PDB file of N, CA and C in Angstrom:
ATOM      1  N   MET A   1     -26.160 -75.187 -23.652  1.00 72.00           N
ATOM      2  CA  MET A   1     -26.619 -75.015 -25.311  1.00 72.00           C
ATOM      3  C   MET A   1     -27.686 -73.964 -25.408  1.00 72.00           C
ATOM      4  N   ASN A   2     -28.506 -73.701 -24.282  1.00 94.00           N
ATOM      5  CA  ASN A   2     -29.276 -72.700 -24.421  1.00 94.00           C
ATOM      6  C   ASN A   2     -28.959 -71.454 -24.581  1.00 94.00           C
ATOM      7  N   PHE A   3     -27.653 -71.175 -24.002  1.00 93.00           N
ATOM      8  CA  PHE A   3     -26.965 -69.863 -24.433  1.00 93.00           C
ATOM      9  C   PHE A   3     -26.415 -69.691 -25.575  1.00 93.00           C
ATOM     10  N   MET A   4     -26.177 -70.858 -26.142  1.00 93.00           N
ATOM     11  CA  MET A   4     -25.772 -70.861 -27.772  1.00 93.00           C
ATOM     12  C   MET A   4     -26.653 -70.006 -28.720  1.00 93.00           C
ATOM     13  N   LEU A   5     -28.043 -70.866 -28.209  1.00 95.00           N
ATOM     14  CA  LEU A   5     -28.808 -70.663 -29.209  1.00 95.00           C
ATOM     15  C   LEU A   5     -29.696 -68.886 -29.117  1.00 95.00           C
ATOM     16  N   VAL A   6     -29.648 -68.770 -27.981  1.00 95.00           N
ATOM     17  CA  VAL A   6     -29.979 -67.257 -27.577  1.00 95.00           C
ATOM     18  C   VAL A   6     -29.073 -66.496 -28.176  1.00 95.00           C
ATOM     19  N   PHE A   7     -27.806 -66.734 -27.787  1.00 95.00           N
ATOM     20  CA  PHE A   7     -26.523 -65.761 -28.992  1.00 95.00           C
ATOM     21  C   PHE A   7     -26.705 -65.697 -30.235  1.00 95.00           C
ATOM     22  N   GLY A   8     -26.916 -67.095 -30.635  1.00 95.00           N
ATOM     23  CA  GLY A   8     -27.061 -67.109 -32.173  1.00 95.00           C
ATOM     24  C   GLY A   8     -28.248 -66.305 -32.692  1.00 95.00           C
ATOM     25  N   ALA A   9     -29.154 -66.411 -32.130  1.00 96.00           N
ATOM     26  CA  ALA A   9     -30.549 -65.739 -32.390  1.00 96.00           C
ATOM     27  C   ALA A   9     -30.210 -64.188 -32.060  1.00 96.00           C
ATOM     28  N   PHE A  10     -29.498 -63.823 -31.522  1.00 96.00           N
ATOM     29  CA  PHE A  10     -29.223 -62.561 -31.295  1.00 96.00           C
ATOM     30  C   PHE A  10     -28.340 -61.816 -32.440  1.00 96.00           C
ATOM     31  N   CYS A  11     -27.555 -62.665 -32.586  1.00 96.00           N
ATOM     32  CA  CYS A  11     -26.455 -62.341 -33.728  1.00 96.00           C
ATOM     33  C   CYS A  11     -27.128 -62.157 -35.140  1.00 96.00           C
ATOM     34  N   MET A  12     -28.007 -63.195 -35.498  1.00 97.00           N
ATOM     35  CA  MET A  12     -28.720 -63.008 -36.562  1.00 97.00           C
ATOM     36  C   MET A  12     -29.674 -61.944 -36.514  1.00 97.00           C
ATOM     37  N   ALA A  13     -30.659 -61.670 -35.376  1.00 97.00           N
ATOM     38  CA  ALA A  13     -31.141 -60.176 -35.443  1.00 97.00           C
ATOM     39  C   ALA A  13     -30.187 -59.271 -35.803  1.00 97.00           C
ATOM     40  N   ALA A  14     -29.192 -59.052 -35.061  1.00 97.00           N
ATOM     41  CA  ALA A  14     -28.245 -57.885 -35.061  1.00 97.00           C
ATOM     42  C   ALA A  14     -27.863 -57.778 -36.832  1.00 97.00           C
ATOM     43  N   TYR A  15     -27.658 -58.941 -37.386  1.00 97.00           N
ATOM     44  CA  TYR A  15     -27.176 -58.865 -38.533  1.00 97.00           C
ATOM     45  C   TYR A  15     -28.440 -58.522 -39.380  1.00 97.00           C
ATOM     46  N   ALA A  16     -29.584 -58.954 -39.585  1.00 97.00           N
ATOM     47  CA  ALA A  16     -30.782 -58.449 -40.028  1.00 97.00           C
ATOM     48  C   ALA A  16     -31.011 -56.777 -39.929  1.00 97.00           C
ATOM     49  N   LEU A  17     -30.989 -56.519 -38.875  1.00 97.00           N
ATOM     50  CA  LEU A  17     -31.298 -55.032 -38.519  1.00 97.00           C
ATOM     51  C   LEU A  17     -29.974 -54.177 -39.192  1.00 97.00           C
ATOM     52  N   GLN A  18     -28.685 -54.781 -39.305  1.00 96.00           N
ATOM     53  CA  GLN A  18     -27.818 -54.302 -39.979  1.00 96.00           C
ATOM     54  C   GLN A  18     -27.904 -53.832 -41.741  1.00 96.00           C
ATOM     55  N   ILE A  19     -28.493 -54.821 -42.281  1.00 96.00           N
ATOM     56  CA  ILE A  19     -29.062 -55.259 -43.416  1.00 96.00           C
ATOM     57  C   ILE A  19     -30.348 -53.935 -43.528  1.00 96.00           C
ATOM     58  N   VAL A  20     -31.209 -53.722 -42.990  1.00 96.00           N
ATOM     59  CA  VAL A  20     -31.948 -53.088 -42.937  1.00 96.00           C
ATOM     60  C   VAL A  20     -31.792 -51.686 -42.967  1.00 96.00           C
ATOM     61  N   PHE A  21     -30.891 -51.326 -42.066  1.00 96.00           N
ATOM     62  CA  PHE A  21     -30.665 -49.840 -41.693  1.00 96.00           C
ATOM     63  C   PHE A  21     -29.579 -49.572 -42.595  1.00 96.00           C
ATOM     64  N   GLY A  22     -28.995 -50.517 -43.659  1.00 94.00           N
ATOM     65  CA  GLY A  22     -27.902 -50.104 -44.604  1.00 94.00           C
ATOM     66  C   GLY A  22     -28.953 -49.975 -45.860  1.00 94.00           C
ATOM     67  N   MET A  23     -29.845 -50.418 -45.855  1.00 95.00           N
ATOM     68  CA  MET A  23     -30.763 -50.380 -47.073  1.00 95.00           C
ATOM     69  C   MET A  23     -31.334 -49.025 -46.939  1.00 95.00           C
ATOM     70  N   GLN A  24     -31.578 -48.701 -45.843  1.00 95.00           N
ATOM     71  CA  GLN A  24     -32.452 -47.414 -45.649  1.00 95.00           C
ATOM     72  C   GLN A  24     -31.460 -46.321 -45.679  1.00 95.00           C
ATOM     73  N   GLN A  25     -30.075 -46.312 -45.410  1.00 93.00           N
ATOM     74  CA  GLN A  25     -29.194 -45.185 -45.423  1.00 93.00           C
ATOM     75  C   GLN A  25     -28.855 -45.193 -47.121  1.00 93.00           C
ATOM     76  N   LEU A  26     -28.522 -46.160 -47.686  1.00 90.00           N
ATOM     77  CA  LEU A  26     -28.602 -46.172 -49.343  1.00 90.00           C
ATOM     78  C   LEU A  26     -29.729 -45.357 -50.034  1.00 90.00           C
ATOM     79  N   LYS A  27     -31.028 -45.767 -49.416  1.00 94.00           N
ATOM     80  CA  LYS A  27     -32.138 -44.921 -50.308  1.00 94.00           C
ATOM     81  C   LYS A  27     -32.028 -43.619 -49.922  1.00 94.00           C
ATOM     82  N   HIS A  28     -31.876 -43.247 -48.689  1.00 92.00           N
ATOM     83  CA  HIS A  28     -31.928 -42.051 -48.447  1.00 92.00           C
ATOM     84  C   HIS A  28     -30.541 -41.114 -49.167  1.00 92.00           C
ATOM     85  N   PHE A  29     -29.598 -41.565 -49.099  1.00 87.00           N
ATOM     86  CA  PHE A  29     -28.198 -41.374 -49.680  1.00 87.00           C
ATOM     87  C   PHE A  29     -28.759 -40.785 -51.200  1.00 87.00           C
ATOM     88  N   ASN A  30     -29.072 -42.108 -51.943  1.00 87.00           N
ATOM     89  CA  ASN A  30     -29.697 -41.765 -53.385  1.00 87.00           C
ATOM     90  C   ASN A  30     -30.853 -40.761 -53.770  1.00 87.00           C
ATOM     91  N   THR A  31     -31.745 -40.635 -52.501  1.00 91.00           N
ATOM     92  CA  THR A  31     -32.887 -39.488 -52.918  1.00 91.00           C
ATOM     93  C   THR A  31     -32.163 -38.315 -52.588  1.00 91.00           C
ATOM     94  N   THR A  32     -31.048 -37.991 -51.594  1.00 87.00           N
ATOM     95  CA  THR A  32     -30.743 -36.943 -51.573  1.00 87.00           C
ATOM     96  C   THR A  32     -29.566 -36.283 -52.723  1.00 87.00           C
ATOM     97  N   TYR A  33     -28.845 -37.197 -53.272  1.00 84.00           N
ATOM     98  CA  TYR A  33     -28.238 -37.527 -54.360  1.00 84.00           C
ATOM     99  C   TYR A  33     -28.961 -36.809 -55.599  1.00 84.00           C
ATOM    100  N   ARG A  34     -29.958 -37.252 -55.884  1.00 87.00           N
ATOM    101  CA  ARG A  34     -30.719 -37.105 -56.717  1.00 87.00           C
ATOM    102  C   ARG A  34     -31.297 -35.822 -56.622  1.00 87.00           C
ATOM    103  N   GLU A  35     -31.670 -35.142 -55.432  1.00 87.00           N
ATOM    104  CA  GLU A  35     -32.138 -33.893 -55.354  1.00 87.00           C
ATOM    105  C   GLU A  35     -31.036 -33.060 -55.383  1.00 87.00           C
ATOM    106  N   MET A  36     -29.793 -33.233 -54.939  1.00 84.00           N
ATOM    107  CA  MET A  36     -28.661 -32.258 -55.497  1.00 84.00           C
ATOM    108  C   MET A  36     -28.124 -32.218 -56.860  1.00 84.00           C
ATOM    109  N   ARG A  37     -28.428 -33.197 -57.674  1.00 82.00           N
ATOM    110  CA  ARG A  37     -28.366 -33.146 -58.901  1.00 82.00           C
ATOM    111  C   ARG A  37     -29.061 -32.265 -59.807  1.00 82.00           C
ATOM    112  N   HIS A  38     -30.055 -31.908 -59.306  1.00 87.00           N
ATOM    113  CA  HIS A  38     -31.323 -30.982 -59.885  1.00 87.00           C
ATOM    114  C   HIS A  38     -30.764 -29.617 -59.488  1.00 87.00           C
ATOM    115  N   LEU A  39     -29.914 -29.736 -58.701  1.00 84.00           N
ATOM    116  CA  LEU A  39     -29.620 -28.088 -58.434  1.00 84.00           C
ATOM    117  C   LEU A  39     -28.120 -28.040 -59.132  1.00 84.00           C
ATOM    118  N   GLY A  40     -27.412 -28.788 -59.567  1.00 80.00           N
ATOM    119  CA  GLY A  40     -26.406 -28.505 -60.498  1.00 80.00           C
ATOM    120  C   GLY A  40     -25.510 -29.673 -60.061  1.00 80.00           C
ATOM    121  N   ARG A  41     -24.202 -29.326 -60.437  1.00 76.00           N
ATOM    122  CA  ARG A  41     -23.027 -30.534 -60.669  1.00 76.00           C
ATOM    123  C   ARG A  41     -22.663 -30.809 -59.031  1.00 76.00           C
ATOM    124  N   VAL A  42     -22.682 -32.030 -58.987  1.00 72.00           N
ATOM    125  CA  VAL A  42     -22.364 -32.685 -57.388  1.00 72.00           C
ATOM    126  C   VAL A  42     -21.011 -33.556 -57.548  1.00 72.00           C
ATOM    127  N   ALA A  43     -20.251 -33.224 -56.829  1.00 67.00           N
ATOM    128  CA  ALA A  43     -18.603 -33.693 -56.679  1.00 67.00           C
ATOM    129  C   ALA A  43     -18.675 -34.705 -55.316  1.00 67.00           C
ATOM    130  N   ILE A  44     -18.500 -36.022 -55.803  1.00 67.00           N
ATOM    131  CA  ILE A  44     -18.763 -36.869 -53.976  1.00 67.00           C
ATOM    132  C   ILE A  44     -17.295 -37.507 -54.601  1.00 67.00           C
ATOM    133  N   GLY A  45     -16.544 -37.615 -53.267  1.00 60.00           N
ATOM    134  CA  GLY A  45     -15.591 -38.293 -53.262  1.00 60.00           C
ATOM    135  C   GLY A  45     -13.960 -37.406 -52.785  1.00 60.00           C
ATOM    136  N   ARG A  46     -12.937 -38.021 -52.778  1.00 55.00           N
ATOM    137  CA  ARG A  46     -11.921 -37.350 -52.280  1.00 55.00           C
ATOM    138  C   ARG A  46     -10.749 -37.217 -53.529  1.00 55.00           C
ATOM    139  N   ARG A  47     -10.733 -37.339 -54.761  1.00 59.00           N
ATOM    140  CA  ARG A  47      -9.908 -37.371 -55.805  1.00 59.00           C
ATOM    141  C   ARG A  47      -9.474 -35.827 -55.867  1.00 59.00           C
ATOM    142  N   ALA A  48      -8.440 -35.483 -55.795  1.00 60.00           N
ATOM    143  CA  ALA A  48      -8.222 -34.057 -56.161  1.00 60.00           C
ATOM    144  C   ALA A  48      -8.075 -33.743 -57.658  1.00 60.00           C
ATOM    145  N   GLY A  49      -8.589 -32.555 -57.767  1.00 61.00           N
ATOM    146  CA  GLY A  49      -8.776 -31.670 -59.081  1.00 61.00           C
ATOM    147  C   GLY A  49      -9.982 -32.161 -59.697  1.00 61.00           C
ATOM    148  N   LYS A  50     -10.755 -32.931 -59.339  1.00 62.00           N
ATOM    149  CA  LYS A  50     -12.051 -33.081 -59.828  1.00 62.00           C
ATOM    150  C   LYS A  50     -13.191 -32.274 -59.395  1.00 62.00           C
ATOM    151  N   VAL A  51     -12.813 -31.460 -58.380  1.00 56.00           N
ATOM    152  CA  VAL A  51     -13.924 -30.201 -58.016  1.00 56.00           C
ATOM    153  C   VAL A  51     -13.938 -29.008 -58.597  1.00 56.00           C
ATOM    154  N   LYS A  52     -14.918 -28.376 -59.177  1.00 60.00           N
ATOM    155  CA  LYS A  52     -14.524 -27.291 -60.131  1.00 60.00           C
ATOM    156  C   LYS A  52     -15.559 -26.252 -59.706  1.00 60.00           C
ATOM    157  N   SER A  53     -15.155 -24.848 -59.958  1.00 58.00           N
ATOM    158  CA  SER A  53     -16.209 -23.740 -59.342  1.00 58.00           C
ATOM    159  C   SER A  53     -17.580 -23.976 -60.089  1.00 58.00           C
ATOM    160  N   GLY A  54     -18.572 -23.754 -58.868  1.00 57.00           N
ATOM    161  CA  GLY A  54     -19.875 -24.270 -58.976  1.00 57.00           C
ATOM    162  C   GLY A  54     -20.419 -25.414 -58.452  1.00 57.00           C
ATOM    163  N   ASP A  55     -19.630 -26.331 -58.105  1.00 59.00           N
ATOM    164  CA  ASP A  55     -19.859 -27.539 -57.794  1.00 59.00           C
ATOM    165  C   ASP A  55     -20.584 -27.862 -56.534  1.00 59.00           C
ATOM    166  N   TYR A  56     -21.372 -28.719 -56.336  1.00 59.00           N
ATOM    167  CA  TYR A  56     -21.651 -28.982 -54.794  1.00 59.00           C
ATOM    168  C   TYR A  56     -21.064 -30.107 -54.424  1.00 59.00           C
ATOM    169  N   CYS A  57     -20.678 -30.113 -53.163  1.00 60.00           N
ATOM    170  CA  CYS A  57     -19.531 -30.958 -52.409  1.00 60.00           C
ATOM    171  C   CYS A  57     -20.444 -31.736 -51.505  1.00 60.00           C
ATOM    172  N   ASN A  58     -20.520 -33.152 -51.259  1.00 61.00           N
ATOM    173  CA  ASN A  58     -20.894 -33.946 -50.309  1.00 61.00           C
ATOM    174  C   ASN A  58     -19.510 -34.530 -49.758  1.00 61.00           C
ATOM    175  N   VAL A  59     -19.219 -33.984 -48.429  1.00 61.00           N
ATOM    176  CA  VAL A  59     -18.186 -34.503 -48.054  1.00 61.00           C
ATOM    177  C   VAL A  59     -18.388 -35.377 -46.604  1.00 61.00           C
ATOM    178  N   CYS A  60     -17.828 -36.712 -46.348  1.00 61.00           N
ATOM    179  CA  CYS A  60     -18.429 -37.380 -45.164  1.00 61.00           C
ATOM    180  C   CYS A  60     -16.967 -37.803 -44.448  1.00 61.00           C
ATOM    181  N   GLY A  61     -16.854 -37.197 -43.454  1.00 54.00           N
ATOM    182  CA  GLY A  61     -15.692 -37.314 -42.397  1.00 54.00           C
ATOM    183  C   GLY A  61     -16.089 -38.792 -41.443  1.00 54.00           C
ATOM    184  N   GLY A  62     -15.200 -39.409 -41.440  1.00 46.00           N
ATOM    185  CA  GLY A  62     -15.171 -40.793 -40.639  1.00 46.00           C
ATOM    186  C   GLY A  62     -14.192 -41.082 -39.796  1.00 46.00           C
TER     187      GLY A  62
END
């Protein structure tokens, strides 16, 4: 039973860290996006035909 408690605590800690890091990533993305918007138009995504001349593109490959 002791192993299950330790394993459960580890899983909950990992989940909490995932939430914290995800929130930091979103905050950083929004800050960077806001800074890029001040430079001009920003195109984010994969929809064809939406990017025009003079747009900034933010591309993330996974």
